[in-house]
mmCIF file with all atom_site columns, C-alpha atoms in Angstrom:
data_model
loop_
_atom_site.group_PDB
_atom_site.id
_atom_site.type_symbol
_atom_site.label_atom_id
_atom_site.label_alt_id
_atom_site.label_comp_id
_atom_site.label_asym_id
_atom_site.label_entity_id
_atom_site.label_seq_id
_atom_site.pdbx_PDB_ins_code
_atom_site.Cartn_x
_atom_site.Cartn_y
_atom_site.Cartn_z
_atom_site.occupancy
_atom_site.B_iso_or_equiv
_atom_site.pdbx_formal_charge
_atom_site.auth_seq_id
_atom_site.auth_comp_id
_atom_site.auth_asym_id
_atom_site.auth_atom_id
_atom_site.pdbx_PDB_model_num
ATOM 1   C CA . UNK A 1 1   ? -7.693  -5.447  -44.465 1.00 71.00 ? 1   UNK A CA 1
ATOM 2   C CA . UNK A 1 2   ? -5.169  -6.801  -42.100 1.00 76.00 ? 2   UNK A CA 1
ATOM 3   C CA . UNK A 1 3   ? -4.178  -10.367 -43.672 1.00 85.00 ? 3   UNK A CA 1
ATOM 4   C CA . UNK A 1 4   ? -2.780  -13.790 -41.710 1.00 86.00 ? 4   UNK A CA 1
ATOM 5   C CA . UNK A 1 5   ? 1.088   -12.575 -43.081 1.00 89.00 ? 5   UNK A CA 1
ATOM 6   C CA . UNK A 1 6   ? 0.948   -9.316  -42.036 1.00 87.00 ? 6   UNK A CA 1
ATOM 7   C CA . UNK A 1 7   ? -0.496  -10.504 -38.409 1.00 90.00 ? 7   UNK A CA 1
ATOM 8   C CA . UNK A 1 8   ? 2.101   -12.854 -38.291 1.00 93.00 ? 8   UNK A CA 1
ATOM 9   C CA . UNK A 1 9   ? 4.501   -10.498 -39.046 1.00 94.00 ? 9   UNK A CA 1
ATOM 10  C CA . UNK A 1 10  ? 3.055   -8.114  -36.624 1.00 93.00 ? 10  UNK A CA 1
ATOM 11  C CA . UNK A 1 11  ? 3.367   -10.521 -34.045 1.00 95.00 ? 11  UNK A CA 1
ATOM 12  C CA . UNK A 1 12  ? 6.991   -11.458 -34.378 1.00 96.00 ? 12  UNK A CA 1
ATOM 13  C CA . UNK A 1 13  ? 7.731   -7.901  -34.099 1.00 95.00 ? 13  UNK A CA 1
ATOM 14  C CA . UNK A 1 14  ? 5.934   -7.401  -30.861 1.00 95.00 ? 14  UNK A CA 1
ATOM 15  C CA . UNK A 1 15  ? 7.958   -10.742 -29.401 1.00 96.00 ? 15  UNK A CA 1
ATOM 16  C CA . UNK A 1 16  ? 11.009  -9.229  -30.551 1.00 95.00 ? 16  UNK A CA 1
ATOM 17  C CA . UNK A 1 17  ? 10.434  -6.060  -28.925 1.00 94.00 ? 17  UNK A CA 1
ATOM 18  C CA . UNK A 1 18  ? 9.055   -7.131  -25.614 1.00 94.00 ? 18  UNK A CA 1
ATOM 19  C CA . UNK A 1 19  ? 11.354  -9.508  -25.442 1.00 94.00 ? 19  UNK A CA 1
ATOM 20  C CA . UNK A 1 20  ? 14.362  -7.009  -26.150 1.00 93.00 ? 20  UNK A CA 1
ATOM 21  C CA . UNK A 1 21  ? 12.545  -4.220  -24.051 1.00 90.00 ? 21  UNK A CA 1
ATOM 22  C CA . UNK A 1 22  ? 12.868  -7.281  -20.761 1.00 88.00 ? 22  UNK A CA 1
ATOM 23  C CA . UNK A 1 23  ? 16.415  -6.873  -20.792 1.00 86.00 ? 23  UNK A CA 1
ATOM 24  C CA . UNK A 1 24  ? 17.224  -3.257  -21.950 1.00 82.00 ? 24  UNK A CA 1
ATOM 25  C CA . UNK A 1 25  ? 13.873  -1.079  -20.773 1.00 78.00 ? 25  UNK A CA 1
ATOM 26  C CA . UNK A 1 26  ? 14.616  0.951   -23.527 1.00 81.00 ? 26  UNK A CA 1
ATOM 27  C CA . UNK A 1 27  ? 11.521  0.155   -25.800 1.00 84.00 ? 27  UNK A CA 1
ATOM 28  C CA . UNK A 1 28  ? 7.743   0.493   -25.399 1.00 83.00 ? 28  UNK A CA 1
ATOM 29  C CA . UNK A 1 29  ? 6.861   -3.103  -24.819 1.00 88.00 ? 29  UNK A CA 1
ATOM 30  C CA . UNK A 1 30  ? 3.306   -2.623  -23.320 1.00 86.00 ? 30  UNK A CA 1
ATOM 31  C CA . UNK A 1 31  ? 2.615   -0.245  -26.327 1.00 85.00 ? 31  UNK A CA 1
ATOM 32  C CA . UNK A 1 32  ? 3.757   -3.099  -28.798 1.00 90.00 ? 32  UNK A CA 1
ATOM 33  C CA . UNK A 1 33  ? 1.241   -5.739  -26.719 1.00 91.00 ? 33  UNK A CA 1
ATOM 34  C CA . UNK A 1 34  ? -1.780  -3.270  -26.850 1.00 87.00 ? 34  UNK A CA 1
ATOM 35  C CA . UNK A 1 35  ? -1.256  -2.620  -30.419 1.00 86.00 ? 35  UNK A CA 1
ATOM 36  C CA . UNK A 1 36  ? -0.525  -6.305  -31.810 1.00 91.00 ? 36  UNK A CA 1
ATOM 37  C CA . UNK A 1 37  ? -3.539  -7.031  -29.783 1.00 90.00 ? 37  UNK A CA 1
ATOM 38  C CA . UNK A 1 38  ? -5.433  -4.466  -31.755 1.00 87.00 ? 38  UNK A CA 1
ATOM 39  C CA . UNK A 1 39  ? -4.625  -6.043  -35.224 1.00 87.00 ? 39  UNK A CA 1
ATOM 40  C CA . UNK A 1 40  ? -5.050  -9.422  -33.834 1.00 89.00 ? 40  UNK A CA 1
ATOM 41  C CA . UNK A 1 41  ? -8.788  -8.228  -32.508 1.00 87.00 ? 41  UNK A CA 1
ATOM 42  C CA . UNK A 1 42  ? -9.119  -7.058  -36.195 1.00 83.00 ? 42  UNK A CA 1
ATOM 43  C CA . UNK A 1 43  ? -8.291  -9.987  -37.952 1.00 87.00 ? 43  UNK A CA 1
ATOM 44  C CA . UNK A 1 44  ? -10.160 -12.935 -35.357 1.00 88.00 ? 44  UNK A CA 1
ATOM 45  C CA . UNK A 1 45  ? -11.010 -12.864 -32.305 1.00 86.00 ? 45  UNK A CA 1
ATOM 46  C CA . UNK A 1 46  ? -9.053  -15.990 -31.669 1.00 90.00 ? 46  UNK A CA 1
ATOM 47  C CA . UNK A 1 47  ? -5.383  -14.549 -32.745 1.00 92.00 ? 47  UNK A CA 1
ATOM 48  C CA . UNK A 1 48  ? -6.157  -12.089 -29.053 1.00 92.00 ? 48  UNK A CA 1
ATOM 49  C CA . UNK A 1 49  ? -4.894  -15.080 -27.135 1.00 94.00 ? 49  UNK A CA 1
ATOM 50  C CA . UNK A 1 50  ? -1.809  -16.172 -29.173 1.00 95.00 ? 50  UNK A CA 1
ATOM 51  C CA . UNK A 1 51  ? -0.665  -12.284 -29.380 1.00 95.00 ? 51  UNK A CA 1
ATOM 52  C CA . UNK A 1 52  ? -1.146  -12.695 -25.395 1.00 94.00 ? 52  UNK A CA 1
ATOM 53  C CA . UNK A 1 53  ? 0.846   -15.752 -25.213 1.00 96.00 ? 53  UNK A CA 1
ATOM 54  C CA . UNK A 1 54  ? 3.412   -14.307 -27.308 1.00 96.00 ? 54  UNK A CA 1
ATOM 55  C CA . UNK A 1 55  ? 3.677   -11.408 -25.437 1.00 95.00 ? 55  UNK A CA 1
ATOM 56  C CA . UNK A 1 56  ? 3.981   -13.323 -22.313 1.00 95.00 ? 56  UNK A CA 1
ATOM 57  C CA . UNK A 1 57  ? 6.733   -15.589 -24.007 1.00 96.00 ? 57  UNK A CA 1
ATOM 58  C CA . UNK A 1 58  ? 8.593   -12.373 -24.892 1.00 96.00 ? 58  UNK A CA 1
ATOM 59  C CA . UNK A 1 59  ? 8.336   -10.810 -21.469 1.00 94.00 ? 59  UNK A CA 1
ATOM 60  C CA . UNK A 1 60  ? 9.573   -13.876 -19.904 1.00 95.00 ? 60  UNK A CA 1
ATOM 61  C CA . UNK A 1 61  ? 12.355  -14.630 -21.940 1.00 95.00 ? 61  UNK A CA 1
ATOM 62  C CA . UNK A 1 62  ? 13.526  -11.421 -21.564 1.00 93.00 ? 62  UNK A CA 1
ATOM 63  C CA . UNK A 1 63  ? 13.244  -11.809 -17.742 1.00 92.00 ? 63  UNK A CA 1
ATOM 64  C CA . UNK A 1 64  ? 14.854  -14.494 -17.776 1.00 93.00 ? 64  UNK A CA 1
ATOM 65  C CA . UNK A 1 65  ? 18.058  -13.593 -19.480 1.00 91.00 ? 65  UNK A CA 1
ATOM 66  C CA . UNK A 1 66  ? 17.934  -10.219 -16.961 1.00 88.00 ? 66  UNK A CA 1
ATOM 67  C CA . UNK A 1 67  ? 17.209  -12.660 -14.093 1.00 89.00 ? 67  UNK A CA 1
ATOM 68  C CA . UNK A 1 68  ? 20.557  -14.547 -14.910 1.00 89.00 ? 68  UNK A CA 1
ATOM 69  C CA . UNK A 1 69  ? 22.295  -10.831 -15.350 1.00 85.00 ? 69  UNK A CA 1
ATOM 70  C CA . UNK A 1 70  ? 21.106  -10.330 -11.534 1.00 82.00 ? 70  UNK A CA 1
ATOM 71  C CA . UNK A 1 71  ? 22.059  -13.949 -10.252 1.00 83.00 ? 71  UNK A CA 1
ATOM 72  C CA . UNK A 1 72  ? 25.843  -13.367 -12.046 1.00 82.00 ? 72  UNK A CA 1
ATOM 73  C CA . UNK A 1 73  ? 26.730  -10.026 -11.319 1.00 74.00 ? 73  UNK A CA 1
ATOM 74  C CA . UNK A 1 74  ? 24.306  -8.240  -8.640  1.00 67.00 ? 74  UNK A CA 1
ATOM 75  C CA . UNK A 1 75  ? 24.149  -4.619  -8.505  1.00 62.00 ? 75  UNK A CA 1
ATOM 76  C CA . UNK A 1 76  ? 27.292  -3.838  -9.911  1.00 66.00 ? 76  UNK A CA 1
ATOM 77  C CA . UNK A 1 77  ? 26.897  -5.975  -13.434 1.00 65.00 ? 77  UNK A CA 1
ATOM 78  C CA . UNK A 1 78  ? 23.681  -4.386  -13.661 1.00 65.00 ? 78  UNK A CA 1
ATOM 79  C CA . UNK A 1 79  ? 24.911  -0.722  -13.346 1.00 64.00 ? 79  UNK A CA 1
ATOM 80  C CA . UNK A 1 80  ? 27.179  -1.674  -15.654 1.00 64.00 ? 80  UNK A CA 1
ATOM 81  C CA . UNK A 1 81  ? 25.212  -2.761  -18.426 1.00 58.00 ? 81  UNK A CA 1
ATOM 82  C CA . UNK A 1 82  ? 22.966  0.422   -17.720 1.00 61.00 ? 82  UNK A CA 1
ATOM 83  C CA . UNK A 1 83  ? 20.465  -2.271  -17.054 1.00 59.00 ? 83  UNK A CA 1
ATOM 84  C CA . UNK A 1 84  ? 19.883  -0.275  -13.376 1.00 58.00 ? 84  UNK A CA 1
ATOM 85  C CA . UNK A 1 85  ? 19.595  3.673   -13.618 1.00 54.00 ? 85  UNK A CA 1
ATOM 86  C CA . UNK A 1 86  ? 20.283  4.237   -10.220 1.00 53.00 ? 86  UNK A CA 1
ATOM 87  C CA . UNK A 1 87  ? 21.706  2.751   -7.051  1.00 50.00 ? 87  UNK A CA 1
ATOM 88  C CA . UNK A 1 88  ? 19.147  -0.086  -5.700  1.00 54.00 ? 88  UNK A CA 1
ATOM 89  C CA . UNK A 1 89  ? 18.175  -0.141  -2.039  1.00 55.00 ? 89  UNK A CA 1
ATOM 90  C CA . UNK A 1 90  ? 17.016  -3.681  -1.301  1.00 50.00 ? 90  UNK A CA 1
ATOM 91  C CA . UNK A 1 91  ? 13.717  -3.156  0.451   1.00 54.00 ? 91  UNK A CA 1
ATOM 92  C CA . UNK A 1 92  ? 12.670  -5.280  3.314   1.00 61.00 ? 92  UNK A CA 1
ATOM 93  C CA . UNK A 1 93  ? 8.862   -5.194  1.987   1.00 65.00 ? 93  UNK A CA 1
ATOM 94  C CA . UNK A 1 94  ? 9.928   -6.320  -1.094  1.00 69.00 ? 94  UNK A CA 1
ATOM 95  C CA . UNK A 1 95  ? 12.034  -9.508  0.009   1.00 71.00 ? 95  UNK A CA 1
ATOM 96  C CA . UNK A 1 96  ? 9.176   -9.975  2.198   1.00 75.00 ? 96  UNK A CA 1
ATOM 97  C CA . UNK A 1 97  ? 6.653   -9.737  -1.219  1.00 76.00 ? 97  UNK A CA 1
ATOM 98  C CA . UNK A 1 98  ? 8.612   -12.202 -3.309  1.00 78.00 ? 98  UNK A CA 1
ATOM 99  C CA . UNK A 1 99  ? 9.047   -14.576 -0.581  1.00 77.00 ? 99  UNK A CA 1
ATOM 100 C CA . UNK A 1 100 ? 5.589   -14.874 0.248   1.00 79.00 ? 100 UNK A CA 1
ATOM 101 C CA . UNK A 1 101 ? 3.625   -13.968 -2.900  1.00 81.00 ? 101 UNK A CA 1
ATOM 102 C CA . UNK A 1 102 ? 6.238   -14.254 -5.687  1.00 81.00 ? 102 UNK A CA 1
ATOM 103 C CA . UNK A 1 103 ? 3.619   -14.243 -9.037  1.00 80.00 ? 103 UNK A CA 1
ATOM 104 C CA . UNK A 1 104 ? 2.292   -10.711 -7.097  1.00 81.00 ? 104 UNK A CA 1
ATOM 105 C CA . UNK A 1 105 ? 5.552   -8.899  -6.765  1.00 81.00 ? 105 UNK A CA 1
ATOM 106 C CA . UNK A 1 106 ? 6.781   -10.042 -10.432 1.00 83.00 ? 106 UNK A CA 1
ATOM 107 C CA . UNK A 1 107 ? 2.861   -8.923  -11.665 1.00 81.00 ? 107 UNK A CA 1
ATOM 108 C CA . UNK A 1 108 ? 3.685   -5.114  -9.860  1.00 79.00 ? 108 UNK A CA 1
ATOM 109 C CA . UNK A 1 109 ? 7.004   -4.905  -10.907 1.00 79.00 ? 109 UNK A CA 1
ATOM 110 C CA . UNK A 1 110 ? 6.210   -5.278  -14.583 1.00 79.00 ? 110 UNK A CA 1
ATOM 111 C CA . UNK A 1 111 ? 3.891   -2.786  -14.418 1.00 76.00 ? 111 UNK A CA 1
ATOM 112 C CA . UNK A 1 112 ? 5.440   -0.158  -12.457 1.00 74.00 ? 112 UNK A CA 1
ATOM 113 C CA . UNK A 1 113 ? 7.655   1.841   -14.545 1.00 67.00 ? 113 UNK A CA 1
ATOM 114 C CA . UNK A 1 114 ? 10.846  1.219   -13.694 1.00 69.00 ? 114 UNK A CA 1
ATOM 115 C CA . UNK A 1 115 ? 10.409  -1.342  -10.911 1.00 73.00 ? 115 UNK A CA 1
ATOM 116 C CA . UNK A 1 116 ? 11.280  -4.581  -12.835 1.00 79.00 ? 116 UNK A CA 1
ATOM 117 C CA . UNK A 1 117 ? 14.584  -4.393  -12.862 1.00 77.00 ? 117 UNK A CA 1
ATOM 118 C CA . UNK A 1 118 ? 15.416  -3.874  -9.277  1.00 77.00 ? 118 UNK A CA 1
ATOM 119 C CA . UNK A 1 119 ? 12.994  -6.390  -8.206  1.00 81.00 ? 119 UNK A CA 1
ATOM 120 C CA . UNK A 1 120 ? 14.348  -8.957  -10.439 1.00 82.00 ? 120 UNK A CA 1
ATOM 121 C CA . UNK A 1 121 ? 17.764  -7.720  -8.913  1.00 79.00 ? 121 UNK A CA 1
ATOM 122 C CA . UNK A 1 122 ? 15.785  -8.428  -5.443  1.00 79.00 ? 122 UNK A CA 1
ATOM 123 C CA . UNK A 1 123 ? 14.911  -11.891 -6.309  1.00 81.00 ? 123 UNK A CA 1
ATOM 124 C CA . UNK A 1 124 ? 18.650  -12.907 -7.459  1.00 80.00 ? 124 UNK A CA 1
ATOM 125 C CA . UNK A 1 125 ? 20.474  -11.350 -4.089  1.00 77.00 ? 125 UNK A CA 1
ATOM 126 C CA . UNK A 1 126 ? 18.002  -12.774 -2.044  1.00 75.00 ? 126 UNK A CA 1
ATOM 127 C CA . UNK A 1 127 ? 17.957  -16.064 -2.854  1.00 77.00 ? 127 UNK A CA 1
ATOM 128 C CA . UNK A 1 128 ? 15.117  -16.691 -4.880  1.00 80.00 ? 128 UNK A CA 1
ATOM 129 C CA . UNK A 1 129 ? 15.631  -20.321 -6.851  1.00 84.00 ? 129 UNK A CA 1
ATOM 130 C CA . UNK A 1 130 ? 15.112  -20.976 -10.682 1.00 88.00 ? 130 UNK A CA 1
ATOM 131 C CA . UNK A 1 131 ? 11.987  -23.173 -9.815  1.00 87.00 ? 131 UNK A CA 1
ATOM 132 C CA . UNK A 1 132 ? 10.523  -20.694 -7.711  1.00 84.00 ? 132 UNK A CA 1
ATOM 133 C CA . UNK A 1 133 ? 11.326  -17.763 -10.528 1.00 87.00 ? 133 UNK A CA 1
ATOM 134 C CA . UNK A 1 134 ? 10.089  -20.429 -13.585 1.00 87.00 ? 134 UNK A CA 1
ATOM 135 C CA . UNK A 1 135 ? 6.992   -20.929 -12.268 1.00 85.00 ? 135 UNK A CA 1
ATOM 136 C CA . UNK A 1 136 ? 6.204   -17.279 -10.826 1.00 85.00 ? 136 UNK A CA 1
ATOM 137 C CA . UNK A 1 137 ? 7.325   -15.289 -13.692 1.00 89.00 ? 137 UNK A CA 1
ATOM 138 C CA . UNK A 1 138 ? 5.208   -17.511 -16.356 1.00 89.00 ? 138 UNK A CA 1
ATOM 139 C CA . UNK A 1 139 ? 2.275   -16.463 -14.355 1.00 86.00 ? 139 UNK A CA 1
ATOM 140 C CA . UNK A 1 140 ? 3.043   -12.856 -14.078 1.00 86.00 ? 140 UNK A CA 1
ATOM 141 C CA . UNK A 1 141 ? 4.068   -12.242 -17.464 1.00 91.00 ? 141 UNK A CA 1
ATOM 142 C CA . UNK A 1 142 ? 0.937   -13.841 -19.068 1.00 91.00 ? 142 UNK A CA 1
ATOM 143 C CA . UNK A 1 143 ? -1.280  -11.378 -16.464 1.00 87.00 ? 143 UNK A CA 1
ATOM 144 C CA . UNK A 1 144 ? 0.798   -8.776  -18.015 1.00 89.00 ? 144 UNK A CA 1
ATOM 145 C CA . UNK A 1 145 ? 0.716   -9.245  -21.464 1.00 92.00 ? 145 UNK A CA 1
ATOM 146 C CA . UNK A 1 146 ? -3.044  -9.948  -21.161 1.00 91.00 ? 146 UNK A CA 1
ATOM 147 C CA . UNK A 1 147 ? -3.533  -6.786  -19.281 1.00 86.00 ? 147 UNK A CA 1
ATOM 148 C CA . UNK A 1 148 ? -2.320  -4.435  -21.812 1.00 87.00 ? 148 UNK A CA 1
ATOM 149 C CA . UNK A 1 149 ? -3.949  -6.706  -24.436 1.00 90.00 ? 149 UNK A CA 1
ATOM 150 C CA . UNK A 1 150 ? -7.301  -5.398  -22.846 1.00 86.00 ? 150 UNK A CA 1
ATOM 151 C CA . UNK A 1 151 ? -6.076  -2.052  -23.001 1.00 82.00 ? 151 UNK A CA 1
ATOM 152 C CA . UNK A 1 152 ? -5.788  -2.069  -26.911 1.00 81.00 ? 152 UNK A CA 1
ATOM 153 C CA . UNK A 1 153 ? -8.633  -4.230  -27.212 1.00 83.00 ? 153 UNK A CA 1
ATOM 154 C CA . UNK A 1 154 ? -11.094 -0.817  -25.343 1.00 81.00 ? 154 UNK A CA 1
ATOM 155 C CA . UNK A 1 155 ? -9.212  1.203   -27.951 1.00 71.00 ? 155 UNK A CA 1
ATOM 156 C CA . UNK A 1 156 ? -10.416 -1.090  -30.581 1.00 67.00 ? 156 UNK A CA 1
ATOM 157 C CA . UNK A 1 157 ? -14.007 -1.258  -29.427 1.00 63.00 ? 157 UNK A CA 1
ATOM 158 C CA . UNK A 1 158 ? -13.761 3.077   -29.476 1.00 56.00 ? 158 UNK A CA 1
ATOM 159 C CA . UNK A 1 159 ? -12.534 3.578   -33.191 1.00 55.00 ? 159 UNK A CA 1
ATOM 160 C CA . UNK A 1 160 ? -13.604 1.368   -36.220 1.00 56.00 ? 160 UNK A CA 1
ATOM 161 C CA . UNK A 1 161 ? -10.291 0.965   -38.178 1.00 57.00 ? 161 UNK A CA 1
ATOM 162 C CA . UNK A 1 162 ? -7.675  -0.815  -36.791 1.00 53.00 ? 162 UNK A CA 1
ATOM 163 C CA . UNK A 1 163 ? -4.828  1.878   -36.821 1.00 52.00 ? 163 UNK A CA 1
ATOM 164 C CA . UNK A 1 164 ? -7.077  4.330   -35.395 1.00 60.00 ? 164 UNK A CA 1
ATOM 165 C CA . UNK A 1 165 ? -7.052  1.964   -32.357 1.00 55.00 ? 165 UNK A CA 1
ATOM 166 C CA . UNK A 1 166 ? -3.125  1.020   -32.675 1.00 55.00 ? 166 UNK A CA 1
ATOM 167 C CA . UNK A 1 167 ? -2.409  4.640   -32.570 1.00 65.00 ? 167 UNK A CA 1
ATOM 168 C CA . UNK A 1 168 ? -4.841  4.708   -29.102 1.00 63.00 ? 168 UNK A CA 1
ATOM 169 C CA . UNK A 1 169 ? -3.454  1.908   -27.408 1.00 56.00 ? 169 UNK A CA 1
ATOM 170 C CA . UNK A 1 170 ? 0.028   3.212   -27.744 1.00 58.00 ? 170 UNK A CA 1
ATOM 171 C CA . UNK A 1 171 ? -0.873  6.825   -26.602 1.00 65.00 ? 171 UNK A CA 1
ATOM 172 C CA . UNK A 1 172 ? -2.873  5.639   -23.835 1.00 59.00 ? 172 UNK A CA 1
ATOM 173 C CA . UNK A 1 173 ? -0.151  2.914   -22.947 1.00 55.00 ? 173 UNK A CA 1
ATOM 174 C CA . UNK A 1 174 ? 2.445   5.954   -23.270 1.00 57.00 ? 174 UNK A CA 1
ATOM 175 C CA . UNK A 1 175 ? 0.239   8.420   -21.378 1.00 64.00 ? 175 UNK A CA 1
ATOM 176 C CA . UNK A 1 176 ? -0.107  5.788   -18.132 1.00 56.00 ? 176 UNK A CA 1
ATOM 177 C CA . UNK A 1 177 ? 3.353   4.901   -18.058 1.00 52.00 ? 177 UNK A CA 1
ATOM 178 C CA . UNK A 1 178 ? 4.399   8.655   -17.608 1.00 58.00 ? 178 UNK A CA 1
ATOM 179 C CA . UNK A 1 179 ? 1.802   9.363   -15.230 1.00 58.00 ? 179 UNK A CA 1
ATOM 180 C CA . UNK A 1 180 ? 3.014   6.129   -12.760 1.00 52.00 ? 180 UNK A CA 1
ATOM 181 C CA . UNK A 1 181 ? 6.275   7.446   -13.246 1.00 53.00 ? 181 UNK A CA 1
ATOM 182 C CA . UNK A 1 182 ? 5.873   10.719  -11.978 1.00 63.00 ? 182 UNK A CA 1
ATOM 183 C CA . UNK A 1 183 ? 3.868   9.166   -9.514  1.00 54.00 ? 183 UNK A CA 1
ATOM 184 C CA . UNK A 1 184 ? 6.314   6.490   -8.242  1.00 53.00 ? 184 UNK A CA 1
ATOM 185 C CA . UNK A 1 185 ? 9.035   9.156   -8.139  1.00 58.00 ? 185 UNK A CA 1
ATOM 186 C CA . UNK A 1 186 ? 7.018   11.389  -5.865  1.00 64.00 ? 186 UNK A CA 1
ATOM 187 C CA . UNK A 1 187 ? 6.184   8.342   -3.482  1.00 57.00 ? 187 UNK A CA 1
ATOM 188 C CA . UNK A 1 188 ? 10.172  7.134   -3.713  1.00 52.00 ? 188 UNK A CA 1
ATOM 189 C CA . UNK A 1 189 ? 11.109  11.168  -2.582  1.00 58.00 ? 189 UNK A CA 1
ATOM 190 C CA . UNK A 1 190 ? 8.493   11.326  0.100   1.00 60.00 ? 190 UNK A CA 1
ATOM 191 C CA . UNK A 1 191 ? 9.936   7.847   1.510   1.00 50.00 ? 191 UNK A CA 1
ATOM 192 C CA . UNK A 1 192 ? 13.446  9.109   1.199   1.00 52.00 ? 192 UNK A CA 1
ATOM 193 C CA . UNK A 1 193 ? 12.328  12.579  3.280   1.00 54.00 ? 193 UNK A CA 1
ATOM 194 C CA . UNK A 1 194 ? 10.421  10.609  5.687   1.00 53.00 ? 194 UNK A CA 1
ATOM 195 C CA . UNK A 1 195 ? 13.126  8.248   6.358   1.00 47.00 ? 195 UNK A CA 1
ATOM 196 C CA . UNK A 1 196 ? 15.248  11.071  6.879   1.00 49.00 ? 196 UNK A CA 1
ATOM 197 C CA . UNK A 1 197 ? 13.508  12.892  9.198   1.00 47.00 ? 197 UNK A CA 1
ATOM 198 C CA . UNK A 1 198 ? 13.438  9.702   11.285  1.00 48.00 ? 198 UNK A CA 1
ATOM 199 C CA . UNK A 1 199 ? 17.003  9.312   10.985  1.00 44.00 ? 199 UNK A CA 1
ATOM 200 C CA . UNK A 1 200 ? 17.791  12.858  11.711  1.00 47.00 ? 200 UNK A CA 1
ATOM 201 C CA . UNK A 1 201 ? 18.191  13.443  16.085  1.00 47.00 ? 201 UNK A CA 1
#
């Protein structure tokens, strides 16, 4: 029987995690969103919103702090803090995304595995204002955290007790974020041969 403390509990953790997860993508923060929203689905159907808007308060806070990191330093800070793995290329289609759909690119970036970062890195060399990152970001990071709310709320609706369907939504979560992975890595070394062989005379 999951009680209101433990929830509450439950929830602070998952803000604490996504929110140190934003700034050091060391730590599982979808799997903490899909599983809090699992206990939260448990206990009422009305705590599925505030674990979503805690989520999204995590993820944003954390953006925000990296956002800064990006507007101070640029690449170098970031490589330096081990914030960025490896050397960013800024992208024309991505200045070209932020400029014109800004909510969109911040959305994609979250959910790419390892593609927040440099696009938040994007947005700070090319210009993109506070305002325009305030108001974008609060969007995306609420579509975010409710999107892998609904992942660990399918889990729930597959097994009856509620770790059954925390230990679902965090293999599932885990599962999908190595499978984009491999997949963005593929796409990122076919790009890099392709532009290569255009390069090459």
């Amino acid at each position: 029987m999951i009680t209101l403390g433990g929830l509450a509990a439950a929830v602070a953790i998952m803000f604490g995690i996504v929110a140190a997860g934003s700034i050091l993508p060391v730590l599982p923060t979808g799997a903490a969103v899909s599983a809090t929203a699992v206990l939260g689905a448990h206990y009422s159907p009305l705590a599925v919103p505030v674990v979503i808007a805690a989520g999204g308060l995590g993820a944003y806070l954390g953006d925000a702090v990296t956002f800064a990191i990006c507007r101070a330093g640029g690449e170098a800070l970031t490589r330096r803090l081990r914030l960025l793995r490896q050397p960013w290329k800024l992208a024309g289609t991505v200045r070209e995304r932020l400029r014109r759909r800004p909510v969109t690119a911040l959305l994609v970036s979250r959910l790419v595995p390892g593609g927040r970062i440099p696009v938040l890195l994007t947005a700070a060399i090319v210009g993109l204002s506070w305002r325009a990152f305030i108001v974008s970001n609060v969007a995306a990071c609420l579509l975010w955290s409710a999107t892998y709310s609904a992942i660990g709320l399918l889990s729930r609706n597959v097994f009856p007790q509620p770790w059954q369907g925390v230990v679902c939504a965090i293999v599932v979560v885990l599962v999908a974020g190595q499978v984009a992975g491999r997949v963005e890595k593929r796409r990122q070394a076919r790009a890099g041969r392709d532009s290569g062989a255009q390069v090459t005379p």
